[in-house]
Short mmCIF file of C-alpha atoms in Angstrom, two decimals:
data_model
loop_
_atom_site.label_atom_id
_atom_site.label_comp_id
_atom_site.label_asym_id
_atom_site.label_seq_id
_atom_site.Cartn_x
_atom_site.Cartn_y
_atom_site.Cartn_z
CA MET A 566 -36.04 -56.53 -16.75
CA SER A 567 -37.65 -56.22 -20.17
CA LEU A 568 -37.61 -53.15 -22.40
CA LYS A 569 -41.29 -52.64 -21.56
CA ALA A 570 -40.58 -52.39 -17.82
CA PHE A 571 -37.49 -50.23 -18.35
CA HIS A 572 -39.52 -47.90 -20.58
CA ILE A 573 -42.21 -47.47 -17.91
CA ALA A 574 -39.52 -46.73 -15.28
CA PHE A 575 -37.92 -44.24 -17.69
CA ILE A 576 -41.24 -42.46 -18.27
CA VAL A 577 -41.81 -42.19 -14.50
CA VAL A 578 -38.33 -40.65 -14.02
CA SER A 579 -39.02 -38.28 -16.95
CA ILE A 580 -42.28 -37.15 -15.31
CA VAL A 581 -40.36 -36.39 -12.10
CA LEU A 582 -37.78 -34.45 -14.14
CA SER A 583 -40.52 -32.41 -15.84
CA LEU A 584 -41.79 -31.46 -12.37
CA VAL A 585 -38.27 -30.44 -11.27
CA VAL A 586 -37.75 -28.36 -14.43
CA THR A 587 -41.15 -26.68 -14.00
CA VAL A 588 -40.33 -25.67 -10.42
CA TRP A 589 -36.86 -24.49 -11.49
CA GLY A 590 -38.28 -22.41 -14.34
CA VAL A 591 -40.94 -20.73 -12.17
CA ARG A 592 -38.36 -19.93 -9.45
CA GLU A 593 -35.95 -18.48 -12.04
CA TYR A 594 -38.75 -16.39 -13.50
CA LEU A 595 -39.76 -15.05 -10.08
CA ALA A 596 -36.14 -14.35 -9.12
CA ALA A 597 -34.80 -12.84 -12.35
CA SER A 598 -37.87 -12.33 -14.59
CA SER A 599 -36.24 -14.66 -17.11
CA GLY A 600 -38.60 -15.17 -20.06
CA SER A 601 -36.68 -18.19 -21.34
CA ALA A 602 -36.94 -19.87 -17.91
CA LEU A 603 -40.71 -19.34 -17.94
CA LEU A 604 -40.92 -20.83 -21.43
CA VAL A 605 -38.88 -23.85 -20.29
CA ALA A 606 -41.20 -24.22 -17.27
CA LEU A 607 -44.30 -24.09 -19.48
CA VAL A 608 -42.96 -26.65 -21.95
CA ALA A 609 -41.84 -28.90 -19.06
CA ALA A 610 -45.30 -28.69 -17.46
CA VAL A 611 -47.09 -29.50 -20.73
CA GLY A 612 -44.53 -32.25 -21.45
CA GLY A 613 -45.06 -33.72 -17.98
CA VAL A 614 -48.83 -33.92 -18.51
CA ALA A 615 -48.26 -35.44 -21.98
CA LEU A 616 -45.93 -38.05 -20.44
CA VAL A 617 -48.54 -38.98 -17.80
CA VAL A 618 -51.16 -39.48 -20.54
CA TYR A 619 -48.71 -41.39 -22.75
CA GLY A 620 -47.44 -43.57 -19.88
CA ASN A 621 -50.96 -44.49 -18.88
CA ARG A 622 -51.94 -45.41 -22.45
CA PHE A 623 -48.68 -47.29 -23.06
CA PHE A 624 -49.13 -49.32 -19.88
CA LYS A 625 -52.74 -50.25 -20.72
CA LYS A 626 -52.10 -51.02 -24.41
CA LEU A 627 -48.99 -53.13 -23.93
CA ARG A 628 -50.08 -55.02 -20.82
CA ASP A 629 -50.77 -58.10 -22.90
CA LEU A 630 -47.77 -57.79 -25.24
CA PRO A 631 -45.80 -61.08 -25.24
CA MET B 1194 -23.89 -77.79 -36.76
CA VAL B 1195 -24.27 -77.19 -33.02
CA GLU B 1196 -26.90 -74.57 -32.22
CA ILE B 1197 -26.07 -72.07 -29.47
CA PRO B 1198 -28.65 -72.52 -26.68
CA TYR B 1199 -30.76 -69.65 -25.32
CA ASN B 1200 -30.01 -67.43 -28.30
CA VAL B 1201 -33.71 -66.77 -28.81
CA GLU B 1202 -35.63 -68.39 -25.97
CA ALA B 1203 -35.03 -67.45 -22.32
CA ARG B 1204 -32.91 -69.69 -20.11
CA PRO B 1205 -35.27 -71.23 -17.52
CA ASP B 1206 -33.19 -70.41 -14.43
CA THR B 1207 -32.36 -66.77 -15.26
CA GLY B 1208 -35.42 -65.99 -17.37
CA LEU B 1209 -33.11 -64.18 -19.83
CA TYR B 1210 -31.81 -64.98 -23.31
CA ASN B 1211 -28.05 -64.63 -23.88
CA ALA B 1212 -28.02 -61.13 -25.34
CA LYS B 1213 -30.22 -59.72 -22.59
CA LEU B 1214 -27.97 -61.16 -19.88
CA GLY B 1215 -24.98 -59.68 -21.73
CA ILE B 1216 -26.46 -56.19 -22.05
CA TRP B 1217 -27.45 -56.06 -18.38
CA LEU B 1218 -23.91 -57.04 -17.35
CA PHE B 1219 -22.59 -54.33 -19.65
CA LEU B 1220 -25.06 -51.78 -18.27
CA ALA B 1221 -23.97 -52.69 -14.73
CA SER B 1222 -20.40 -51.73 -15.67
CA GLU B 1223 -21.73 -48.51 -17.20
CA VAL B 1224 -23.54 -47.66 -13.97
CA MET B 1225 -20.19 -47.97 -12.18
CA LEU B 1226 -18.47 -45.75 -14.77
CA PHE B 1227 -21.04 -42.94 -14.64
CA GLY B 1228 -21.55 -43.50 -10.90
CA ALA B 1229 -17.87 -42.76 -10.29
CA LEU B 1230 -18.12 -39.54 -12.30
CA PHE B 1231 -21.31 -38.44 -10.55
CA SER B 1232 -19.67 -39.16 -7.17
CA SER B 1233 -16.61 -37.12 -8.16
CA TYR B 1234 -18.85 -34.23 -9.15
CA VAL B 1235 -20.83 -34.33 -5.89
CA LEU B 1236 -17.66 -34.59 -3.76
CA LEU B 1237 -15.93 -31.74 -5.60
CA ARG B 1238 -19.00 -29.54 -5.50
CA THR B 1239 -19.72 -30.07 -1.81
CA GLY B 1240 -16.06 -30.12 -0.71
CA ASP B 1241 -14.75 -27.04 -2.52
CA PRO B 1242 -16.57 -23.77 -1.70
CA ASN B 1243 -15.10 -22.16 -4.85
CA PHE B 1244 -15.98 -25.03 -7.19
CA MET B 1245 -18.79 -23.12 -8.89
CA THR B 1246 -17.09 -19.70 -8.85
CA ILE B 1247 -15.61 -18.37 -12.07
CA PRO B 1248 -12.05 -17.10 -11.47
CA HIS B 1249 -11.77 -13.31 -11.72
CA GLU B 1250 -9.58 -13.28 -14.85
CA ILE B 1251 -12.00 -15.56 -16.75
CA ALA B 1252 -15.04 -13.58 -15.56
CA GLU B 1253 -13.41 -10.40 -16.88
CA HIS B 1254 -12.68 -12.08 -20.20
CA LEU B 1255 -16.29 -13.23 -20.47
CA GLY B 1256 -17.50 -9.61 -20.05
CA GLY B 1257 -21.32 -9.51 -20.05
CA HIS B 1258 -21.46 -13.30 -20.10
CA GLY B 1259 -19.71 -13.51 -16.75
CA GLU B 1260 -21.99 -11.23 -14.75
CA SER B 1261 -23.11 -13.93 -12.31
CA HIS B 1262 -19.58 -15.36 -11.67
CA VAL B 1263 -21.10 -18.85 -11.36
CA TRP B 1264 -20.14 -21.58 -13.83
CA SER B 1265 -23.60 -23.12 -14.18
CA ASP B 1266 -24.94 -19.77 -15.43
CA GLN B 1267 -22.62 -20.12 -18.42
CA LEU B 1268 -24.56 -23.19 -19.58
CA ASN B 1269 -27.44 -22.89 -22.03
CA VAL B 1270 -30.44 -24.37 -20.19
CA PRO B 1271 -33.05 -23.94 -23.00
CA LEU B 1272 -30.76 -25.74 -25.47
CA ALA B 1273 -30.03 -28.56 -23.01
CA PHE B 1274 -33.74 -28.81 -22.23
CA LEU B 1275 -34.46 -29.15 -25.95
CA ASN B 1276 -31.94 -31.99 -26.03
CA THR B 1277 -33.75 -33.60 -23.08
CA LEU B 1278 -37.02 -33.50 -25.02
CA VAL B 1279 -35.28 -35.00 -28.07
CA LEU B 1280 -33.93 -37.91 -26.00
CA ILE B 1281 -37.24 -38.58 -24.24
CA PHE B 1282 -38.99 -38.65 -27.64
CA SER B 1283 -36.27 -40.97 -28.99
CA SER B 1284 -36.93 -43.44 -26.15
CA VAL B 1285 -40.59 -43.50 -27.23
CA THR B 1286 -39.66 -44.11 -30.89
CA MET B 1287 -37.17 -46.80 -29.83
CA VAL B 1288 -39.75 -48.75 -27.84
CA MET B 1289 -42.28 -48.32 -30.67
CA SER B 1290 -39.83 -49.88 -33.13
CA TRP B 1291 -39.57 -52.94 -30.85
CA VAL B 1292 -43.36 -53.10 -30.41
CA SER B 1293 -43.76 -52.93 -34.22
CA LEU B 1294 -41.60 -56.03 -34.59
CA LYS B 1295 -43.55 -57.80 -31.86
CA LEU B 1296 -46.68 -57.06 -33.91
CA GLU B 1297 -44.83 -58.23 -37.07
CA ASP B 1298 -45.07 -54.84 -38.80
CA PHE B 1299 -41.63 -54.41 -40.36
CA GLY B 1300 -42.59 -51.22 -42.24
CA LYS B 1301 -43.44 -49.42 -39.02
CA TYR B 1302 -40.24 -50.74 -37.44
CA LYS B 1303 -38.22 -49.01 -40.17
CA LEU B 1304 -40.13 -45.78 -39.58
CA TRP B 1305 -39.71 -45.73 -35.79
CA MET B 1306 -36.08 -46.85 -35.86
CA GLY B 1307 -35.33 -44.22 -38.53
CA LEU B 1308 -36.87 -41.57 -36.28
CA THR B 1309 -34.73 -42.81 -33.36
CA CYS B 1310 -31.59 -42.38 -35.47
CA LEU B 1311 -32.72 -38.89 -36.51
CA CYS B 1312 -33.26 -37.94 -32.85
CA ALA B 1313 -29.75 -39.15 -32.00
CA LEU B 1314 -28.38 -37.04 -34.87
CA GLY B 1315 -30.43 -34.06 -33.67
CA PHE B 1316 -29.04 -34.47 -30.16
CA MET B 1317 -25.47 -34.45 -31.49
CA VAL B 1318 -26.11 -31.34 -33.63
CA ILE B 1319 -27.52 -29.45 -30.62
CA LYS B 1320 -24.61 -30.66 -28.47
CA ALA B 1321 -22.15 -29.45 -31.12
CA ILE B 1322 -23.82 -26.00 -31.11
CA GLU B 1323 -23.54 -25.92 -27.32
CA TYR B 1324 -19.88 -26.96 -27.30
CA ASN B 1325 -19.07 -24.47 -30.07
CA ALA B 1326 -20.55 -21.63 -27.99
CA LYS B 1327 -18.26 -22.61 -25.09
CA PHE B 1328 -15.16 -22.86 -27.24
CA SER B 1329 -15.88 -19.52 -28.92
CA HIS B 1330 -15.76 -17.91 -25.45
CA ASP B 1331 -12.46 -19.68 -24.73
CA LEU B 1332 -14.13 -22.00 -22.22
CA PHE B 1333 -12.34 -25.34 -22.22
CA PRO B 1334 -12.02 -28.26 -19.76
CA SER B 1335 -8.81 -26.60 -18.52
CA SER B 1336 -10.69 -23.39 -17.60
CA GLY B 1337 -11.92 -24.77 -14.28
CA ASN B 1338 -12.87 -27.89 -12.36
CA PHE B 1339 -16.57 -27.44 -13.08
CA LEU B 1340 -15.98 -27.22 -16.83
CA ALA B 1341 -13.60 -30.20 -16.64
CA ILE B 1342 -16.38 -32.27 -15.07
CA TYR B 1343 -18.98 -30.80 -17.45
CA PHE B 1344 -17.01 -31.66 -20.59
CA THR B 1345 -15.99 -35.09 -19.27
CA MET B 1346 -19.52 -36.16 -18.36
CA THR B 1347 -21.37 -34.66 -21.30
CA GLY B 1348 -18.58 -35.73 -23.68
CA LEU B 1349 -18.66 -39.32 -22.43
CA HIS B 1350 -22.44 -39.29 -22.70
CA ALA B 1351 -22.19 -37.93 -26.26
CA LEU B 1352 -19.81 -40.80 -27.13
CA HIS B 1353 -22.47 -43.21 -25.87
CA VAL B 1354 -25.07 -41.49 -28.06
CA ILE B 1355 -22.73 -41.90 -31.07
CA GLY B 1356 -22.29 -45.59 -30.17
CA GLY B 1357 -26.07 -46.04 -29.98
CA LEU B 1358 -26.50 -44.21 -33.27
CA ILE B 1359 -24.03 -46.56 -34.99
CA VAL B 1360 -25.75 -49.68 -33.61
CA ASN B 1361 -29.27 -48.40 -34.33
CA GLY B 1362 -28.20 -47.26 -37.80
CA TYR B 1363 -26.86 -50.76 -38.51
CA LEU B 1364 -30.07 -52.38 -37.23
CA TRP B 1365 -32.12 -49.98 -39.36
CA GLY B 1366 -30.01 -50.62 -42.48
CA PRO B 1367 -27.90 -53.71 -43.31
CA GLY B 1368 -28.64 -55.51 -40.01
CA ALA B 1369 -32.37 -55.52 -40.75
CA LYS B 1370 -31.83 -58.40 -43.21
CA MET B 1371 -31.99 -60.76 -40.22
CA TRP B 1372 -35.75 -60.10 -39.97
CA LYS B 1373 -36.26 -62.35 -43.03
CA THR B 1374 -34.25 -65.29 -41.72
CA GLU B 1375 -34.50 -65.09 -37.89
CA PRO B 1376 -37.32 -62.69 -36.93
CA GLU B 1377 -37.39 -63.60 -33.22
CA ARG B 1378 -33.65 -63.18 -32.81
CA PHE B 1379 -33.81 -59.85 -34.64
CA THR B 1380 -36.63 -58.68 -32.35
CA ASN B 1381 -34.43 -59.60 -29.38
CA ARG B 1382 -31.59 -57.56 -30.85
CA ILE B 1383 -33.87 -54.52 -31.04
CA GLU B 1384 -34.91 -55.06 -27.41
CA VAL B 1385 -31.27 -55.20 -26.34
CA ALA B 1386 -30.43 -52.08 -28.36
CA GLY B 1387 -33.48 -50.44 -26.78
CA LEU B 1388 -32.27 -51.27 -23.27
CA TYR B 1389 -28.91 -49.64 -24.04
CA TRP B 1390 -30.63 -46.61 -25.58
CA HIS B 1391 -32.88 -46.18 -22.54
CA PHE B 1392 -29.83 -46.33 -20.27
CA VAL B 1393 -28.11 -43.57 -22.31
CA ASP B 1394 -31.29 -41.47 -22.09
CA LEU B 1395 -31.56 -42.11 -18.36
CA VAL B 1396 -27.98 -40.91 -17.81
CA TRP B 1397 -28.90 -37.64 -19.52
CA ILE B 1398 -32.05 -37.33 -17.37
CA PHE B 1399 -29.71 -37.24 -14.34
CA LEU B 1400 -26.96 -35.18 -16.03
CA PHE B 1401 -29.28 -32.37 -17.10
CA PRO B 1402 -30.58 -31.24 -13.70
CA SER B 1403 -27.33 -31.89 -11.82
CA LEU B 1404 -25.14 -29.88 -14.22
CA TYR B 1405 -27.53 -27.28 -15.63
CA LEU B 1406 -30.15 -26.60 -12.97
CA LEU B 1407 -28.63 -27.14 -9.52
#
């Protein structure tokens, strides 16, 4: 497996993690009104979207990289 | 002088050059090492109903910090999450440094690799802050099985980050001389270092939710 393929797999796992952290943060906020948990959830959600955009662009741009 | 075969070009039957075969064998042994620790954690956590409970005397000592009586609530999730972001960003900078070499832009390689090293340093600083907070509350590996697992796994991971930082620092500094004499071989070295770095980041991606969130 090349670094390119490993990087794509890593980004996919990171996107899944951002989803998990978002759900965790929202649940913590609803259960204990934790402001820091809500902030973590927000950053994770934004980060997840950013990773989807980045992953898509990375995959398209580097498809032809030797 | 006899030239070592498959140092740069891939061996036809495996499709890998020597260093890439070597790093994947090494990473396989690393999977077994961390796999054993993850298995121990899962078995202890599911087998011992009191695994996550803070003993009464420690909870009393913690005062307001021990309100929940659950070990995972003693961990700083926002700080660990920040470290997660740092490592994810560092994987992007690492792969960009390799892409820069593929595109024969050595200046950009230095920039991206330098940023990767800075991210690794940042991770270690945040980890030191986190550890210091534990020690200042008299929380050590001997305080409980959860903390023993926590310090073992995060400590071993931190050692891997330090190892990666040393290698990447060398490839950014004195090791970068190879670009002038053997550019393809140097590019392969960065790919191999990148594979290791991605593995270290991936371990953290699994460590973070299993220790801090669950």
